[in-house]
Short mmCIF file of C-alpha atoms in Angstrom, two decimals:
data_model
loop_
_atom_site.label_atom_id
_atom_site.label_comp_id
_atom_site.label_asym_id
_atom_site.label_seq_id
_atom_site.Cartn_x
_atom_site.Cartn_y
_atom_site.Cartn_z
CA UNK A 1329 284.69 10.02 84.90
CA UNK A 1330 284.61 9.56 81.33
CA UNK A 1331 283.38 5.66 79.96
CA UNK A 1332 284.58 4.12 77.06
CA UNK A 1333 281.91 2.15 75.50
CA UNK A 1334 282.52 -0.07 72.78
CA UNK A 1335 280.81 -2.66 70.80
CA UNK A 1336 280.77 -6.50 71.33
CA UNK A 1337 278.98 -8.16 68.11
CA UNK A 1338 280.10 -11.54 69.78
CA UNK A 1339 282.01 -12.76 72.98
CA UNK A 1340 285.64 -12.60 70.89
CA UNK A 1341 284.93 -9.18 70.28
CA UNK A 1342 283.39 -8.33 73.75
CA UNK A 1343 286.81 -9.72 75.68
CA UNK A 1344 289.00 -7.72 72.87
CA UNK A 1345 286.88 -4.68 73.74
CA UNK A 1346 287.67 -5.07 77.40
CA UNK A 1347 291.34 -6.12 77.18
CA UNK A 1348 291.96 -3.13 74.80
CA UNK A 1349 290.60 -0.33 77.44
CA UNK A 1350 286.78 -0.30 77.16
CA UNK A 1351 284.56 0.42 80.53
CA UNK A 1352 281.44 -0.97 78.71
CA UNK A 1353 280.42 -3.09 76.61
CA UNK A 1354 277.13 -3.12 74.44
CA UNK A 1355 275.72 -6.11 72.99
CA UNK A 1356 272.79 -8.08 71.30
CA UNK A 1357 270.99 -10.59 71.95
CA UNK A 1358 269.42 -13.00 70.04
CA UNK A 1359 266.01 -10.67 69.91
CA UNK A 1360 264.87 -7.51 69.53
CA UNK A 1361 268.51 -5.53 68.60
CA UNK A 1362 269.03 -3.68 65.63
CA UNK A 1363 271.45 -5.80 63.90
CA UNK A 1364 269.79 -9.05 62.58
CA UNK A 1365 272.96 -10.31 61.37
CA UNK A 1366 275.21 -10.04 64.47
CA UNK A 1367 276.76 -12.84 65.72
CA UNK A 1368 274.26 -12.45 68.63
CA UNK A 1369 274.01 -13.64 72.61
CA UNK A 1370 271.94 -16.14 73.82
CA UNK A 1371 270.33 -15.43 77.28
CA UNK A 1372 273.47 -18.04 78.65
CA UNK A 1373 276.46 -15.96 77.00
CA UNK A 1374 274.97 -12.71 78.58
CA UNK A 1375 274.67 -14.46 81.67
CA UNK A 1376 278.40 -15.21 81.21
CA UNK A 1377 279.39 -11.86 79.80
CA UNK A 1378 278.17 -9.72 82.41
CA UNK A 1379 279.62 -12.50 85.03
CA UNK A 1380 283.32 -11.90 83.20
CA UNK A 1381 282.34 -7.88 83.39
CA UNK A 1382 281.87 -8.02 86.88
CA UNK A 1383 285.25 -10.27 87.42
CA UNK A 1384 286.93 -6.94 85.86
CA UNK A 1385 284.83 -4.40 87.28
CA UNK A 1386 283.45 -3.26 84.03
CA UNK A 1387 279.54 -3.63 82.79
CA UNK A 1388 277.48 -5.24 80.05
CA UNK A 1389 274.55 -3.16 78.18
CA UNK A 1390 271.87 -4.96 76.03
CA UNK A 1391 270.07 -3.54 72.96
CA UNK A 1392 266.64 -3.83 72.83
CA UNK A 1393 265.95 -0.97 70.54
CA UNK A 1394 263.86 -2.00 67.81
CA UNK A 1395 261.03 0.38 66.73
CA UNK A 1396 258.48 -2.44 68.39
CA UNK A 1397 254.88 -3.27 66.95
CA UNK A 1398 252.01 -5.05 68.78
CA UNK A 1399 253.03 -8.65 68.24
CA UNK A 1400 256.93 -7.53 69.96
CA UNK A 1401 255.55 -6.59 73.15
CA UNK A 1402 254.80 -9.63 74.73
CA UNK A 1403 257.76 -11.42 74.39
CA UNK A 1404 259.85 -7.91 74.96
CA UNK A 1405 258.40 -8.14 78.97
CA UNK A 1406 259.58 -11.59 79.25
CA UNK A 1407 262.94 -10.96 77.67
CA UNK A 1408 263.08 -8.01 80.26
CA UNK A 1409 262.93 -10.24 83.09
CA UNK A 1410 265.34 -12.60 81.66
CA UNK A 1411 267.48 -9.90 81.20
CA UNK A 1412 267.25 -8.65 85.07
CA UNK A 1413 267.73 -11.99 86.16
CA UNK A 1414 271.06 -12.37 84.38
CA UNK A 1415 272.05 -8.96 86.19
CA UNK A 1416 273.18 -6.66 83.05
CA UNK A 1417 274.27 -3.23 84.06
CA UNK A 1418 272.15 -1.59 81.46
CA UNK A 1419 269.63 -2.11 78.84
CA UNK A 1420 269.17 0.23 75.55
CA UNK A 1421 265.72 1.02 74.07
CA UNK A 1422 264.19 3.52 71.75
CA UNK A 1423 260.58 2.92 70.89
CA UNK A 1424 258.31 4.53 74.06
CA UNK A 1425 256.30 1.43 74.48
CA UNK A 1426 259.46 -1.13 74.59
CA UNK A 1427 260.26 1.31 77.12
CA UNK A 1428 257.03 1.09 79.67
CA UNK A 1429 256.87 -2.83 78.80
CA UNK A 1430 260.69 -2.97 79.96
CA UNK A 1431 259.48 -0.72 82.53
CA UNK A 1432 256.67 -2.71 84.44
CA UNK A 1433 258.07 -6.38 83.70
CA UNK A 1434 261.51 -5.45 85.00
CA UNK A 1435 262.09 -2.29 87.08
CA UNK A 1436 264.94 -2.74 88.48
CA UNK A 1437 266.61 -2.82 85.29
CA UNK A 1438 269.00 0.36 84.16
CA UNK A 1439 267.22 2.03 81.03
CA UNK A 1440 269.51 3.81 78.72
CA UNK A 1441 267.36 5.44 75.46
CA UNK A 1442 268.92 4.79 72.20
CA UNK A 1443 269.57 7.06 69.64
CA UNK A 1444 266.80 5.78 67.48
CA UNK A 1445 264.44 7.79 69.83
CA UNK A 1446 266.16 11.03 68.10
CA UNK A 1447 267.05 12.55 71.35
CA UNK A 1448 267.56 16.43 70.24
CA UNK A 1449 266.61 18.66 72.54
CA UNK A 1450 266.54 18.59 76.36
CA UNK A 1451 262.59 18.56 77.10
CA UNK A 1452 263.46 14.99 75.31
CA UNK A 1453 266.55 14.16 77.91
CA UNK A 1454 263.88 15.40 81.17
CA UNK A 1455 261.02 13.67 79.77
CA UNK A 1456 262.77 10.21 79.70
CA UNK A 1457 264.26 10.82 82.83
CA UNK A 1458 260.91 11.94 84.73
CA UNK A 1459 259.68 7.65 82.95
CA UNK A 1460 263.13 6.51 84.74
CA UNK A 1461 265.78 6.26 82.05
CA UNK A 1462 269.44 6.95 83.36
CA UNK A 1463 270.70 8.26 80.34
CA UNK A 1464 270.19 8.89 76.53
CA UNK A 1465 272.72 8.06 73.55
CA UNK A 1466 272.29 11.96 71.89
CA UNK A 1467 271.30 12.22 68.36
CA UNK A 1468 274.63 12.30 65.80
CA UNK A 1469 272.62 15.66 64.36
CA UNK A 1470 273.87 17.39 67.53
CA UNK A 1471 276.26 20.21 67.74
CA UNK A 1472 278.54 20.64 70.51
CA UNK A 1473 277.14 24.14 71.26
CA UNK A 1474 273.43 22.19 71.25
CA UNK A 1475 274.50 19.69 73.40
CA UNK A 1476 276.29 22.17 75.68
CA UNK A 1477 272.97 24.08 75.65
CA UNK A 1478 270.72 20.48 76.87
CA UNK A 1479 273.57 19.55 79.75
CA UNK A 1480 273.15 23.42 81.05
CA UNK A 1481 269.09 23.21 81.06
CA UNK A 1482 269.33 19.74 82.52
CA UNK A 1483 271.66 20.97 85.90
CA UNK A 1484 269.32 24.09 86.06
CA UNK A 1485 266.41 21.92 86.36
CA UNK A 1486 268.56 19.14 88.47
CA UNK A 1487 267.71 16.36 86.29
CA UNK A 1488 270.34 13.77 86.56
CA UNK A 1489 270.24 11.61 83.70
CA UNK A 1490 273.46 10.92 81.79
CA UNK A 1491 274.38 11.90 78.61
CA UNK A 1492 275.92 9.37 75.96
CA UNK A 1493 277.71 10.54 72.62
CA UNK A 1494 278.79 8.55 69.52
CA UNK A 1495 282.45 9.44 68.88
CA UNK A 1496 283.43 7.13 65.89
CA UNK A 1497 282.08 4.80 63.69
CA UNK A 1498 279.05 4.84 60.49
CA UNK A 1499 276.60 7.15 60.67
CA UNK A 1500 273.54 7.00 58.40
CA UNK A 1501 271.82 9.18 56.33
CA UNK A 1502 268.34 9.46 58.00
CA UNK A 1503 267.47 11.08 61.19
CA UNK A 1504 269.39 8.90 63.66
CA UNK A 1505 268.90 5.91 61.88
CA UNK A 1506 265.41 5.98 61.37
CA UNK A 1507 265.54 5.08 57.29
CA UNK A 1508 262.49 3.36 55.59
CA UNK A 1509 264.92 2.76 51.90
CA UNK A 1510 265.71 -1.08 52.74
CA UNK A 1511 262.45 -1.89 53.62
CA UNK A 1512 260.75 0.16 50.94
CA UNK A 1513 263.08 -1.77 48.30
CA UNK A 1514 264.23 -5.55 50.05
CA UNK A 1515 261.20 -5.66 52.57
CA UNK A 1516 263.92 -5.47 55.02
CA UNK A 1517 263.61 -3.05 58.23
CA UNK A 1518 266.29 -1.35 59.30
CA UNK A 1519 264.09 -0.39 62.48
CA UNK A 1520 264.09 -4.19 63.37
CA UNK A 1521 267.57 -4.79 62.91
CA UNK A 1522 267.68 -6.19 59.27
CA UNK A 1523 269.06 -2.97 57.25
CA UNK A 1524 270.56 -3.98 53.66
CA UNK A 1525 272.39 -0.49 53.43
CA UNK A 1526 270.70 0.78 50.23
CA UNK A 1527 272.36 3.77 50.91
CA UNK A 1528 275.48 2.53 49.83
CA UNK A 1529 274.07 1.36 46.80
CA UNK A 1530 275.22 3.11 42.92
CA UNK A 1531 271.81 5.19 41.62
CA UNK A 1532 271.35 7.39 38.74
CA UNK A 1533 269.48 10.53 38.43
CA UNK A 1534 266.50 10.25 35.96
CA UNK A 1535 264.08 13.45 35.20
CA UNK A 1536 260.65 12.35 35.57
CA UNK A 1537 259.02 13.54 31.91
CA UNK A 1538 261.99 11.51 29.90
CA UNK A 1539 262.23 8.37 31.77
CA UNK A 1540 264.91 7.03 29.27
CA UNK A 1541 267.02 9.88 29.62
CA UNK A 1542 269.47 8.81 32.62
CA UNK A 1543 271.39 11.79 33.73
CA UNK A 1544 274.82 11.40 34.42
CA UNK A 1545 276.48 13.03 37.58
CA UNK A 1546 279.18 11.04 38.24
CA UNK A 1547 281.21 11.49 41.07
CA UNK A 1548 283.99 8.53 40.24
CA UNK A 1549 284.64 5.85 38.13
CA UNK A 1550 282.29 3.45 40.12
CA UNK A 1551 279.38 5.69 39.77
CA UNK A 1552 277.24 8.19 42.11
CA UNK A 1553 276.55 7.82 45.73
CA UNK A 1554 273.76 10.44 46.93
CA UNK A 1555 272.79 9.49 50.10
CA UNK A 1556 276.19 8.08 51.49
CA UNK A 1557 278.13 9.51 54.56
CA UNK A 1558 281.65 10.11 55.99
CA UNK A 1559 282.59 7.70 59.07
CA UNK A 1560 282.60 9.81 62.44
CA UNK A 1561 285.65 10.26 64.25
CA UNK A 1562 285.76 12.74 66.98
CA UNK A 1563 289.43 11.50 68.40
CA UNK A 1564 290.86 15.11 68.27
CA UNK A 1565 287.48 16.34 70.08
CA UNK A 1566 286.83 14.45 73.27
CA UNK A 1567 287.59 17.32 75.66
CA UNK A 1568 284.98 19.20 73.63
CA UNK A 1569 282.40 16.51 73.98
CA UNK A 1570 283.51 15.81 77.75
CA UNK A 1571 283.21 19.71 78.50
CA UNK A 1572 279.26 19.92 76.75
CA UNK A 1573 278.42 17.44 79.42
CA UNK A 1574 279.15 14.00 77.72
CA UNK A 1575 280.07 11.32 80.51
CA UNK A 1576 279.96 8.33 77.96
CA UNK A 1577 281.85 8.08 74.58
CA UNK A 1578 280.43 5.02 72.13
CA UNK A 1579 282.43 3.67 69.59
CA UNK A 1580 279.89 2.16 66.80
CA UNK A 1581 280.48 -1.07 65.05
CA UNK A 1582 279.01 -4.39 66.48
CA UNK A 1583 279.09 -5.76 63.39
CA UNK A 1584 282.33 -5.40 62.82
CA UNK A 1585 285.98 -7.23 63.28
CA UNK A 1586 288.28 -8.22 66.65
CA UNK A 1587 290.58 -5.85 64.49
CA UNK A 1588 288.34 -2.69 64.68
CA UNK A 1589 287.19 -3.42 67.70
CA UNK A 1590 290.28 -3.29 68.69
CA UNK A 1591 292.26 -0.72 67.08
CA UNK A 1592 289.39 1.88 67.79
CA UNK A 1593 289.07 1.01 71.63
CA UNK A 1594 292.72 1.80 72.40
CA UNK A 1595 292.95 4.87 70.03
CA UNK A 1596 290.13 6.21 72.18
CA UNK A 1597 291.55 4.65 75.47
CA UNK A 1598 294.75 6.80 74.92
CA UNK A 1599 292.78 9.70 74.04
CA UNK A 1600 290.65 9.65 76.96
CA UNK A 1601 293.68 8.48 79.50
CA UNK A 1602 295.62 11.88 77.88
CA UNK A 1603 292.73 13.86 78.65
CA UNK A 1604 292.23 12.84 82.18
CA UNK A 1605 295.97 13.78 82.92
CA UNK A 1606 295.11 17.31 81.57
CA UNK A 1607 296.97 16.72 77.92
CA UNK A 1608 293.97 15.81 75.63
CA UNK A 1609 294.31 15.35 71.96
CA UNK A 1610 294.36 18.55 69.88
CA UNK A 1611 294.05 19.17 65.76
CA UNK A 1612 297.49 19.19 64.54
CA UNK A 1613 299.69 17.41 67.75
CA UNK A 1614 301.69 14.97 66.98
CA UNK A 1615 300.11 12.66 69.74
CA UNK A 1616 297.03 13.63 67.84
CA UNK A 1617 298.14 12.72 63.88
CA UNK A 1618 299.57 9.27 65.61
CA UNK A 1619 296.03 8.38 66.98
CA UNK A 1620 294.31 9.60 63.88
CA UNK A 1621 297.32 7.06 62.08
CA UNK A 1622 295.81 4.06 64.22
CA UNK A 1623 291.89 4.62 63.45
CA UNK A 1624 293.19 5.17 59.85
CA UNK A 1625 294.42 1.93 59.54
CA UNK A 1626 291.15 0.03 59.88
CA UNK A 1627 288.79 -0.49 57.43
CA UNK A 1628 286.55 2.97 56.82
CA UNK A 1629 285.43 5.54 54.70
CA UNK A 1630 286.60 9.22 55.20
CA UNK A 1631 286.16 10.46 58.34
CA UNK A 1632 284.81 13.95 59.33
CA UNK A 1633 283.27 15.01 62.95
CA UNK A 1634 279.85 14.64 61.89
CA UNK A 1635 277.16 17.95 63.11
CA UNK A 1636 279.33 18.17 66.06
CA UNK A 1637 281.28 21.22 65.20
CA UNK A 1638 278.83 22.78 62.82
CA UNK A 1639 280.48 22.17 59.61
CA UNK A 1640 277.78 22.50 56.95
CA UNK A 1641 277.91 19.26 54.20
CA UNK A 1642 281.21 17.65 56.31
CA UNK A 1643 279.15 14.57 56.54
CA UNK A 1644 278.64 13.99 53.12
CA UNK A 1645 280.90 11.61 51.18
CA UNK A 1646 281.59 10.93 47.22
CA UNK A 1647 282.14 7.46 46.98
CA UNK A 1648 280.91 4.12 49.25
CA UNK A 1649 284.36 2.51 48.84
CA UNK A 1650 285.97 1.35 52.15
CA UNK A 1651 289.61 2.45 52.88
CA UNK A 1652 292.16 1.14 54.81
CA UNK A 1653 296.19 1.17 55.51
CA UNK A 1654 296.36 -2.07 56.76
CA UNK A 1655 295.42 -5.86 56.77
CA UNK A 1656 294.22 -8.03 59.84
CA UNK A 1657 296.58 -10.82 59.66
CA UNK A 1658 295.10 -12.54 63.06
CA UNK A 1659 295.20 -12.83 66.79
CA UNK A 1660 297.97 -14.29 69.26
CA UNK A 1661 296.58 -17.49 70.98
CA UNK A 1662 299.54 -17.97 73.14
CA UNK A 1663 303.27 -16.81 73.54
CA UNK A 1664 305.78 -19.22 75.35
CA UNK A 1665 309.50 -18.80 75.90
CA UNK A 1666 311.30 -21.17 74.30
CA UNK A 1667 315.15 -21.05 74.81
CA UNK A 1668 316.47 -17.10 73.48
CA UNK A 1669 313.22 -16.25 71.94
CA UNK A 1670 309.37 -16.70 71.82
CA UNK A 1671 306.85 -19.31 70.40
CA UNK A 1672 304.06 -17.65 69.25
CA UNK A 1673 300.97 -19.48 67.92
CA UNK A 1674 298.33 -17.22 66.14
CA UNK A 1675 295.00 -17.69 64.91
CA UNK A 1676 295.28 -16.59 60.73
CA UNK A 1677 292.46 -13.99 59.60
CA UNK A 1678 294.22 -13.23 56.78
CA UNK A 1679 296.49 -14.41 54.13
CA UNK A 1680 300.50 -13.37 54.68
CA UNK A 1681 303.45 -15.43 54.06
CA UNK A 1682 307.41 -15.03 54.79
CA UNK A 1683 309.04 -11.91 54.53
CA UNK A 1684 305.85 -10.21 55.12
CA UNK A 1685 306.77 -7.19 58.38
CA UNK A 1686 303.81 -7.95 60.69
CA UNK A 1687 302.41 -5.29 63.53
CA UNK A 1688 301.67 -6.35 66.88
CA UNK A 1689 299.25 -4.17 68.01
CA UNK A 1690 298.85 -4.78 72.32
CA UNK A 1691 296.66 -3.14 74.32
CA UNK A 1692 299.31 -0.94 76.27
CA UNK A 1693 302.70 0.08 74.78
CA UNK A 1694 304.21 0.55 71.28
CA UNK A 1695 303.40 -1.32 68.33
CA UNK A 1696 305.99 -3.81 67.50
CA UNK A 1697 307.19 -4.98 64.45
CA UNK A 1698 308.65 -8.39 63.11
CA UNK A 1699 309.63 -9.60 59.70
CA UNK A 1700 308.48 -13.42 59.19
CA UNK A 1701 311.73 -15.82 58.84
CA UNK A 1702 310.32 -18.82 59.42
CA UNK A 1703 306.54 -20.21 59.72
CA UNK A 1704 305.14 -23.52 60.92
CA UNK A 1705 301.48 -25.01 60.52
CA UNK A 1706 299.62 -26.84 63.50
CA UNK A 1707 301.60 -30.12 62.45
CA UNK A 1708 305.13 -28.54 63.15
CA UNK A 1709 305.74 -28.50 59.08
CA UNK A 1710 307.61 -25.63 57.53
CA UNK A 1711 305.31 -23.48 55.51
CA UNK A 1712 305.98 -20.09 52.98
CA UNK A 1713 302.40 -19.10 52.88
CA UNK A 1714 299.20 -19.21 55.67
CA UNK A 1715 296.51 -19.06 52.96
CA UNK A 1716 293.82 -20.52 54.61
CA UNK A 1717 290.92 -18.84 57.10
CA UNK A 1718 291.59 -19.34 60.95
CA UNK A 1719 294.34 -21.56 60.52
CA UNK A 1720 296.87 -21.97 63.27
CA UNK A 1721 300.42 -20.79 62.94
CA UNK A 1722 303.52 -20.93 64.67
CA UNK A 1723 305.97 -18.30 64.78
CA UNK A 1724 309.48 -17.78 66.36
CA UNK A 1725 309.71 -13.87 67.43
CA UNK A 1726 312.25 -11.92 69.90
CA UNK A 1727 309.75 -10.21 71.96
CA UNK A 1728 306.98 -11.23 74.25
CA UNK A 1729 303.04 -10.35 73.27
CA UNK A 1730 300.09 -11.23 75.07
CA UNK A 1731 297.08 -13.55 74.24
CA UNK A 1732 294.94 -12.04 72.26
CA UNK A 1733 297.05 -9.08 70.91
CA UNK A 1734 296.12 -8.79 66.84
CA UNK A 1735 298.50 -8.56 64.41
CA UNK A 1736 298.47 -6.47 61.38
CA UNK A 1737 301.12 -5.96 57.94
CA UNK A 1738 301.22 -2.32 56.26
CA UNK A 1739 299.75 -2.12 52.75
CA UNK A 1740 302.32 -1.15 50.29
CA UNK A 1741 301.19 1.60 48.28
CA UNK A 1742 301.55 2.05 44.27
CA UNK A 1743 304.96 4.65 45.39
CA UNK A 1744 306.46 1.69 47.64
CA UNK A 1745 306.21 -0.82 44.94
CA UNK A 1746 307.92 1.13 42.23
#
């Protein structure tokens, strides 16, 4: 059974991930996770998240994947015991010292080894399994054939460890995220969850003996992006990952929006379900093109398949700018029958106006469209525009949508404007 593992940057995103089809969600506590700026979970919120997941028969994994220093270890042991008391379904670590610390402090915890540990071969996976790990997240640098070799060797040695791999999201230009640029430039350590993303900065080339002579290697009008990467998208190759031995498909993005979580999880849920029915998405199929259209609606860099297919250089990208085909407009708070229509209350997340055509992207079923003819604020006053973030807006629509449904608006292209 394939697991779809999604990011949960906060409680709302966690619930969105589950609602849209994730089997498990990975979250960060307020310590020891690699997303220092995320809206992380307190211990009580983690316990509440686990209770919620248990009620719907799903799982919560907590990240403790910083590269630990001496000063971290005592608190890590204490935190591991607290996570055990919260009954989390798994803890993600990358540092061997952190692994041993957590294992000794709370031996009952299920330990997953992060991609930060550079899990590139079957002996590494066997090593972690012998130490007590139940899962490894394979390095993004692996090809499908290498993953298949890992899986085959583990089977031959009767080494029961689950293999997890990223299928979607941002990629780091360094080996499995072990980058020191941020630490060097601004004193913010990517290995402790505080990356400033200098790989996205604009650089110029200077020859050592001519420091004042800047060599222009301009890729576009915005400059040169030497270290930048495309985003990963494997929605058309999930069958190949499954056949290679991967049992958990992971989506990157704890810092991303609810809209990102909803759309990506929905697309990969549909792809996995089709695969399990024997109708796997393949490149060029109309179903695959529809899935790609969906994941292109969110903010992203150009997509690629990373290293999986062995296409040399496919992970390099020439611009740091994000693209998206739609704007995130809001989420549905409630939808109630009113006469022959439905009265919808929503929380605005992007400016929209009367005359705009909104798309309601529910966890299942087709995307439904509605062109706004009238709208009201929380006081019931008629308005023509909703300009304020998080303001409540009331609409009357001709169909029912579930609470939590995300709302988007297609971008108008220059061709359409003309």
